[in-house]
Coordinates of C-alpha atoms in Angstrom, one line a residue:
X1 CA 29.3 49.5 -4.9
X2 CA 32.2 47.5 -3.3
X3 CA 31.2 48.6 0.2
X4 CA 27.6 47.6 -0.4
X5 CA 28.8 44.2 -1.6
X6 CA 31.0 43.8 1.5
X7 CA 28.1 44.7 3.8
X8 CA 25.8 42.3 2.0
X9 CA 28.3 39.5 2.5
X10 CA 28.7 40.3 6.1
X11 CA 24.9 40.3 6.5
X12 CA 24.8 36.8 5.1
X13 CA 27.6 35.5 7.5
X14 CA 26.2 33.0 10.0
X15 CA 27.5 31.5 13.2
X16 CA 28.8 28.0 13.2
X17 CA 27.6 26.2 16.4
X18 CA 28.7 22.7 17.4
X19 CA 27.7 20.7 20.5
X20 CA 30.9 19.4 22.0
X21 CA 29.8 16.2 23.8
X22 CA 31.9 15.1 26.8
X23 CA 30.8 12.3 29.1
X24 CA 29.2 13.9 32.2
X25 CA 29.6 17.5 31.0
X26 CA 32.5 19.9 30.6
X27 CA 32.8 20.9 34.2
X28 CA 34.9 18.2 35.9
X29 CA 32.1 17.8 38.5
X30 CA 29.2 18.0 36.0
X31 CA 28.3 14.4 36.6
X32 CA 27.6 15.2 40.3
X33 CA 25.3 18.1 39.7
X34 CA 21.6 17.5 40.7
X35 CA 19.7 16.4 37.6
X36 CA 22.7 14.9 35.8
X37 CA 22.3 11.3 34.8
X38 CA 25.6 9.5 35.3
X39 CA 23.9 6.2 35.1
X40 CA 23.1 6.9 31.4
X41 CA 26.7 7.7 30.3
X42 CA 27.1 4.4 28.6
X43 CA 23.6 4.4 27.2
X44 CA 23.6 5.3 23.4
X45 CA 20.1 6.6 23.6
X46 CA 21.4 9.4 26.0
X47 CA 23.8 10.6 23.2
X48 CA 21.1 10.1 20.5
X49 CA 18.8 12.3 22.6
X50 CA 21.5 15.0 22.9
X51 CA 22.1 14.9 19.1
X52 CA 18.4 15.1 18.4
X53 CA 18.1 18.2 20.7
X54 CA 21.1 19.8 18.9
X55 CA 19.5 19.0 15.5
X56 CA 16.2 20.5 16.7
X57 CA 18.0 23.7 17.5
X58 CA 19.6 23.5 14.0
X59 CA 23.2 23.3 15.2
X60 CA 25.9 22.4 12.7
X61 CA 27.4 19.4 14.3
X62 CA 28.0 17.3 17.4
X63 CA 31.6 16.6 18.2
X64 CA 33.3 13.8 20.2
X65 CA 36.9 14.1 21.5
X66 CA 39.0 11.0 22.0
X67 CA 42.3 9.7 23.1
X68 CA 43.7 6.2 23.1
X69 CA 44.6 6.0 26.7
X70 CA 43.1 6.4 30.2
X71 CA 45.0 9.5 31.2
X72 CA 42.7 11.3 33.6
X73 CA 42.1 10.7 37.3
X74 CA 39.0 8.5 36.8
X75 CA 38.5 8.3 40.6
X76 CA 36.8 11.7 40.7
X77 CA 35.6 12.5 37.2
X78 CA 33.8 10.9 34.3
X79 CA 36.8 11.1 32.1
X80 CA 36.6 7.8 30.2
X81 CA 36.5 7.7 26.4
X82 CA 34.0 6.2 23.9
X83 CA 35.4 5.3 20.5
X84 CA 33.8 8.1 18.4
X85 CA 33.1 6.5 15.1
X86 CA 31.1 3.7 16.6
X87 CA 29.1 6.1 18.7
X88 CA 28.6 8.5 15.8
X89 CA 27.4 5.8 13.5
X90 CA 24.6 5.0 16.0
X91 CA 23.8 8.8 16.3
X92 CA 23.7 9.0 12.5
X93 CA 20.9 6.5 12.5
X94 CA 18.9 8.6 14.9
X95 CA 19.3 11.9 13.1
X96 CA 19.0 13.4 9.6
X97 CA 21.0 16.6 9.3
X98 CA 23.4 17.3 12.1
X99 CA 27.1 16.9 11.4
X100 CA 29.1 14.2 13.0
X101 CA 32.7 15.1 14.0
X102 CA 34.9 12.4 15.6
X103 CA 38.5 12.5 16.7
X104 CA 41.2 10.1 15.4
X105 CA 44.9 10.2 15.9
X106 CA 47.4 10.3 13.1
X107 CA 50.0 8.8 15.5
X108 CA 48.0 5.7 16.4
X109 CA 45.9 4.9 13.3
X110 CA 47.0 3.7 9.8
X111 CA 45.8 5.8 6.9
X112 CA 44.0 3.0 5.0
X113 CA 42.0 1.9 8.0
X114 CA 41.1 5.5 9.0
X115 CA 40.1 6.3 5.4
X116 CA 37.7 3.3 5.3
X117 CA 36.1 4.2 8.7
X118 CA 35.3 7.8 7.8
X119 CA 34.2 6.9 4.3
X120 CA 31.7 4.5 5.9
X121 CA 30.5 7.1 8.3
X122 CA 30.0 9.6 5.5
X123 CA 28.1 7.1 3.4
X124 CA 25.8 5.9 6.2
X125 CA 25.0 9.5 7.3
X126 CA 24.5 10.9 3.9
X127 CA 27.5 13.2 4.0
X128 CA 27.8 14.4 7.6
X129 CA 31.2 13.2 8.7
X130 CA 34.0 15.4 10.0
X131 CA 37.5 14.2 11.1
X132 CA 39.1 16.0 14.1
X133 CA 42.8 15.5 13.3
X134 CA 45.0 15.1 16.4
X135 CA 48.6 13.9 16.9
X136 CA 48.2 12.7 20.6
X137 CA 50.9 14.0 22.9
X138 CA 49.9 12.1 26.1
X139 CA 52.7 9.7 27.1
X140 CA 50.2 7.1 28.3
X141 CA 49.1 6.4 24.8
X142 CA 52.5 5.2 23.4
X143 CA 52.6 2.4 25.9
X144 CA 49.3 1.1 24.6
X145 CA 50.8 0.7 21.1
X146 CA 54.1 -0.9 21.9
X147 CA 56.2 2.3 21.7
X148 CA 59.0 2.9 24.2
X149 CA 58.2 6.7 24.2
X150 CA 55.9 9.2 22.7
X151 CA 57.2 10.6 19.3
X152 CA 58.5 14.2 19.6
X153 CA 56.2 17.1 18.8
X154 CA 58.0 17.8 15.5
X155 CA 57.9 14.1 14.5
X156 CA 54.2 13.8 15.3
X157 CA 53.4 16.7 13.0
X158 CA 55.6 15.5 10.2
X159 CA 53.9 12.1 10.4
X160 CA 50.5 13.9 10.5
X161 CA 51.2 15.9 7.3
X162 CA 52.1 12.8 5.4
X163 CA 49.1 10.9 6.9
X164 CA 46.6 13.6 5.7
X165 CA 48.2 13.6 2.3
X166 CA 47.7 9.8 2.1
X167 CA 44.1 9.7 3.2
X168 CA 43.2 12.6 0.9
X169 CA 44.6 10.6 -2.0
X170 CA 42.6 7.5 -0.8
X171 CA 39.3 9.5 -0.5
X172 CA 40.0 10.9 -4.0
X173 CA 41.0 7.6 -5.5
X174 CA 37.5 6.9 -6.8
X175 CA 36.3 9.6 -9.2
X176 CA 32.7 10.7 -8.7
X177 CA 31.4 8.8 -11.7
X178 CA 33.5 5.6 -11.2
X179 CA 30.5 3.8 -9.8
X180 CA 28.2 3.1 -12.7
X181 CA 25.9 0.3 -11.5
X182 CA 24.2 -0.1 -15.0
X183 CA 22.3 -3.5 -15.0
X184 CA 21.6 -3.1 -18.8
X185 CA 25.2 -2.9 -19.9
X186 CA 26.4 -5.1 -17.0
X187 CA 29.0 -2.4 -16.1
X188 CA 29.2 -2.0 -12.3
X189 CA 32.3 0.3 -12.1
X190 CA 34.5 2.1 -14.6
X191 CA 37.8 0.9 -13.3
X192 CA 39.7 3.5 -15.4
X193 CA 38.4 6.0 -12.9
X194 CA 39.6 4.1 -9.8
X195 CA 43.2 5.0 -9.1
X196 CA 46.0 3.3 -7.1
X197 CA 47.6 6.1 -5.2
X198 CA 51.1 4.4 -5.2
X199 CA 52.2 6.5 -2.2
X200 CA 55.8 6.0 -0.9
X201 CA 56.9 8.3 1.8
X202 CA 59.0 8.5 4.9
X203 CA 56.3 7.1 7.2
X204 CA 53.9 5.3 4.9
X205 CA 53.8 3.0 1.8
X206 CA 50.2 2.7 0.6
X207 CA 49.3 1.3 -2.8
X208 CA 45.5 2.0 -2.8
X209 CA 43.0 2.5 -4.2
X210 CA 40.4 2.7 -1.4
X211 CA 37.9 -0.1 -1.6
X212 CA 35.0 2.2 -1.0
X213 CA 33.4 4.4 -3.6
X214 CA 33.7 8.2 -3.3
X215 CA 31.8 9.6 -0.4
X216 CA 29.0 12.2 -0.6
X217 CA 31.2 15.0 0.6
X218 CA 34.2 14.0 -1.5
X219 CA 36.2 14.1 1.7
X220 CA 35.1 14.4 5.4
X221 CA 35.4 17.9 6.7
X222 CA 39.0 18.3 8.1
X223 CA 39.0 19.7 11.7
X224 CA 42.1 20.3 13.8
X225 CA 42.7 21.5 17.4
X226 CA 46.4 22.3 17.8
X227 CA 47.4 25.9 18.6
X228 CA 51.2 25.6 18.8
X229 CA 53.3 27.0 16.1
X230 CA 53.4 23.6 14.3
X231 CA 49.7 23.2 15.0
X232 CA 48.9 26.5 13.4
X233 CA 51.0 25.8 10.3
X234 CA 49.3 22.4 10.0
X235 CA 45.9 23.9 10.4
X236 CA 46.5 26.7 7.9
X237 CA 47.5 24.1 5.3
X238 CA 44.9 21.4 5.9
X239 CA 42.1 22.4 8.3
X240 CA 38.6 23.5 7.3
X241 CA 37.6 24.1 10.9
X242 CA 39.8 24.7 13.9
X243 CA 38.8 24.0 17.5
X244 CA 40.7 26.3 19.9
X245 CA 40.7 27.6 23.5
X246 CA 41.0 31.3 24.5
X247 CA 40.4 33.1 27.7
X248 CA 40.2 36.6 26.2
X249 CA 38.8 38.1 23.0
X250 CA 42.2 39.7 22.4
X251 CA 44.0 36.3 22.3
X252 CA 41.2 34.9 20.1
X253 CA 41.5 37.8 17.6
X254 CA 45.3 37.4 17.4
X255 CA 44.9 33.6 16.7
X256 CA 42.1 34.2 14.2
X257 CA 44.1 36.8 12.2
X258 CA 47.2 34.6 12.2
X259 CA 45.4 31.5 10.9
X260 CA 43.5 33.4 8.2
X261 CA 46.7 35.2 7.1
X262 CA 48.7 31.9 6.9
X263 CA 45.8 30.2 5.0
X264 CA 45.7 33.1 2.5
X265 CA 49.4 32.9 2.1
X266 CA 49.1 29.2 1.1
X267 CA 46.6 30.2 -1.6
X268 CA 43.5 29.1 0.4
X269 CA 40.3 31.0 0.8
X270 CA 40.4 32.2 4.5
X271 CA 36.6 31.9 4.6
X272 CA 37.0 28.2 4.2
X273 CA 38.9 27.9 7.5
X274 CA 36.4 28.2 10.3
X275 CA 37.8 29.3 13.7
X276 CA 35.7 27.8 16.5
X277 CA 36.7 28.5 20.1
X278 CA 35.1 26.6 23.0
X279 CA 32.5 28.4 25.2
X280 CA 31.0 27.0 28.4
X281 CA 27.9 28.9 29.4
X282 CA 26.4 29.0 32.9
X283 CA 23.0 30.4 32.3
X284 CA 20.6 32.0 34.7
X285 CA 17.4 34.1 34.4
X286 CA 19.3 36.8 36.3
X287 CA 23.0 37.6 36.8
X288 CA 22.7 36.5 40.4
X289 CA 21.1 33.2 39.5
X290 CA 23.9 32.5 37.0
X291 CA 26.5 33.2 39.6
X292 CA 24.8 30.9 42.0
X293 CA 24.8 28.2 39.4
X294 CA 28.5 28.6 38.8
X295 CA 29.3 28.7 42.5
X296 CA 27.3 25.5 42.9
X297 CA 29.6 23.8 40.5
X298 CA 32.7 25.3 42.2
X299 CA 31.5 23.8 45.5
X300 CA 31.6 20.3 43.9
X301 CA 35.3 20.6 42.9
X302 CA 37.5 18.0 44.4
X303 CA 41.0 19.6 44.7
X304 CA 42.9 16.3 44.5
X305 CA 41.5 15.7 41.0
X306 CA 41.9 19.4 39.9
X307 CA 45.5 19.5 41.0
X308 CA 46.3 16.2 39.1
X309 CA 44.7 17.8 36.0
X310 CA 46.8 20.9 36.4
X311 CA 49.9 18.7 36.6
X312 CA 48.9 16.9 33.4
X313 CA 48.6 20.2 31.6
X314 CA 51.7 21.9 32.9
X315 CA 54.0 19.2 34.3
X316 CA 54.1 21.0 37.7
X317 CA 53.0 19.3 40.8
X318 CA 51.1 21.7 43.1
X319 CA 50.0 19.0 45.6
X320 CA 52.0 20.6 48.4
X321 CA 50.9 24.2 47.5
X322 CA 48.4 25.8 49.8
X323 CA 45.0 26.3 48.1
X324 CA 44.8 29.9 49.1
X325 CA 48.4 30.6 48.2
X326 CA 49.2 32.7 45.0
X327 CA 50.6 30.7 42.1
X328 CA 53.8 32.2 41.0
X329 CA 54.9 32.4 37.4
X330 CA 58.3 31.0 38.3
X331 CA 56.6 27.7 39.2
X332 CA 56.4 26.9 35.4
X333 CA 60.0 27.8 34.4
X334 CA 61.2 24.2 34.5
X335 CA 58.0 22.6 33.3
X336 CA 58.7 19.2 31.7
X337 CA 57.1 16.9 29.2
X338 CA 53.7 18.6 29.3
X339 CA 55.3 21.3 27.1
X340 CA 54.4 18.9 24.3
X341 CA 50.8 20.2 24.7
X342 CA 52.2 23.6 24.1
X343 CA 49.0 25.6 23.5
X344 CA 47.2 24.5 26.7
X345 CA 50.4 24.9 28.8
X346 CA 50.7 28.5 27.5
X347 CA 47.0 29.2 28.3
X348 CA 47.6 28.3 31.9
X349 CA 50.8 30.4 32.1
X350 CA 48.9 33.4 30.6
X351 CA 46.2 33.1 33.2
X352 CA 48.8 33.2 36.0
X353 CA 50.6 36.1 34.4
X354 CA 47.5 38.1 33.8
X355 CA 45.4 37.4 37.0
X356 CA 47.9 36.2 39.6
X357 CA 45.4 33.7 41.0
X358 CA 45.6 31.6 44.1
X359 CA 45.8 27.8 43.5
X360 CA 42.1 27.5 44.4
X361 CA 41.2 30.2 41.8
X362 CA 43.3 28.6 39.1
X363 CA 41.8 25.2 39.5
X364 CA 38.4 26.7 39.6
X365 CA 39.1 28.4 36.3
X366 CA 40.3 25.2 34.7
X367 CA 37.6 23.0 36.2
X368 CA 34.8 24.7 34.3
X369 CA 36.0 23.7 30.8
X370 CA 39.7 22.8 30.9
X371 CA 40.8 26.3 29.9
X372 CA 38.1 27.2 27.4
X373 CA 36.1 30.4 27.8
X374 CA 33.5 30.3 30.6
X375 CA 30.7 32.8 30.5
X376 CA 28.4 33.3 33.5
X377 CA 25.2 35.3 33.0
X378 CA 21.7 35.7 31.5
X379 CA 20.9 34.4 28.0
X380 CA 21.2 37.9 26.7
X381 CA 24.7 38.2 28.1
X382 CA 25.8 34.9 26.6
X383 CA 24.4 36.0 23.2
X384 CA 26.2 39.4 23.6
X385 CA 29.5 37.7 24.2
X386 CA 29.0 35.3 21.2
X387 CA 28.1 38.2 19.0
X388 CA 31.0 40.3 20.1
X389 CA 33.6 37.6 19.4
X390 CA 31.9 36.8 16.1
X391 CA 31.7 40.4 14.8
X392 CA 35.1 41.5 16.1
X393 CA 37.2 39.0 14.2
X394 CA 37.8 36.5 17.0
X395 CA 35.6 33.6 15.9
X396 CA 33.5 32.2 13.1
X397 CA 31.4 30.3 15.6
X398 CA 31.8 28.2 18.8
X399 CA 32.0 24.7 20.2
X400 CA 29.3 24.8 22.9
X401 CA 30.5 23.1 26.0
X402 CA 27.7 22.7 28.6
X403 CA 28.8 22.2 32.2
X404 CA 26.4 19.3 32.6
X405 CA 23.9 17.3 30.5
X406 CA 21.3 17.4 29.4
X407 CA 19.8 20.5 31.1
X408 CA 22.9 22.5 30.6
X409 CA 22.5 22.3 26.8
X410 CA 18.8 22.6 26.9
X411 CA 19.1 26.0 28.5
X412 CA 21.5 27.1 25.7
X413 CA 19.3 25.7 22.9
X414 CA 16.0 27.1 24.3
X415 CA 17.2 30.5 25.6
X416 CA 20.4 31.6 23.8
X417 CA 19.9 30.2 20.3
X418 CA 16.5 32.1 19.8
X419 CA 18.3 35.4 20.7
X420 CA 21.0 34.7 18.1
X421 CA 18.4 33.8 15.6
X422 CA 16.4 36.9 16.2
X423 CA 19.6 39.0 15.7
X424 CA 20.1 37.3 12.3
X425 CA 23.3 35.6 13.5
X426 CA 22.1 31.9 13.2
X427 CA 20.0 29.9 10.8
X428 CA 16.3 29.4 11.0
X429 CA 16.6 26.0 9.4
X430 CA 19.0 23.9 7.5
X431 CA 19.5 24.7 3.9
X432 CA 21.6 21.6 3.1
X433 CA 22.1 18.0 4.2
X434 CA 25.9 17.7 4.5
X435 CA 28.3 19.1 7.0
X436 CA 30.1 20.9 4.2
X437 CA 26.9 22.6 3.3
X438 CA 26.3 23.6 6.9
X439 CA 29.8 25.1 7.2
X440 CA 29.6 26.8 3.7
X441 CA 32.5 24.8 2.4
X442 CA 33.0 23.6 -1.2
X443 CA 32.9 20.0 -2.1
X444 CA 36.5 19.1 -3.3
X445 CA 37.1 17.5 -6.6
X446 CA 39.1 14.3 -6.9
X447 CA 42.7 15.2 -7.6
X448 CA 42.8 12.2 -10.0
X449 CA 39.8 13.5 -12.0
X450 CA 41.4 16.9 -12.1
X451 CA 44.7 15.4 -13.4
X452 CA 42.8 13.4 -16.1
X453 CA 41.0 16.5 -17.3
X454 CA 44.3 18.5 -17.4
X455 CA 45.9 15.9 -19.7
X456 CA 42.8 15.3 -21.9

């Protein structure tokens, strides 16, 4: 009976699929590919169209990354940033179901302001907001906020933990039934159910309550993207979805098992922590056609840009290294401040250790999706890879990272998603309206309401 129950639960398990939107596409030269529309990259209707396409395919969410600094070599790649919450608010008005995940930094926001912003997005979208929690390691950001230097890795994560505790209290500070709005009695709100949070901590002093009624989801979905030791511990405690980068299924399985184990050890349900690696598909009707597509993108790489990106990730300057020369592991032994981005640094080191690539091969690997998993092949091959990772304990789903827009995503939506659906791995239609419902996550109760019930 227990085995049958387990098999039934496994049969009900469905992939999570997000569209990761990155200006110009996820290949660094995606904006140059024939058919790309770089003139539309500041046109909100372009992003609304992408979100509507993702919604038509019944994807769970669209996701915007962000960082409060111009850190990339903008000379050669479309690596500017759009403030996500403004953009997602406009997308919310053009869609009805798809989740809306935006990035915001715990180092460069204040908890009260961030809590208001995401509460507003969740209200206006009817419960579709997700917060990608980052601590922001790039040194360029600190100078934009009057800091002499970037806080240390440990300090950023200590601040982030307190930040999440504060905003959680703020989102909980209105109980669900605090808003009454009864014109007969004249009672608009039951202020006994609106709670000052009275937070006093090392980094923050916040009185509260939030000045916005409780949101449809209770709290936005908490998303996190760090894979360092501190990042994993943070994710296991707080995250409900984790965006991560892996080059091999073995690496992904080890990460998956570690996070689920840590979450269980903290008393959490591991099924409520979704592990979502990035995947960048190059799709062709034949294997040869897919390889030709990938090679066409490789031909558009500009080494000066790629080498600058490699330096940003690793702290190592390869500008004097021959493109056809093998990259030696010793080159990274004295790597400097980029070690703050520990997970991505380690990913590059692992590629060098495992594959012994030339510099040209290494930058080609990273150009496709900045270290995320690149798959080249037919729709069936792409679906096979997704299914293999999903069923072998490496992923609960994926962030889909098209090399270019919009056709790169259209290929995935029209050719890969139907295969996954036919195999019973992905939904036929939405069964709920909120992002929590899409992800199969419970709606959290207000901690203040729970405390009141416990003392009643």
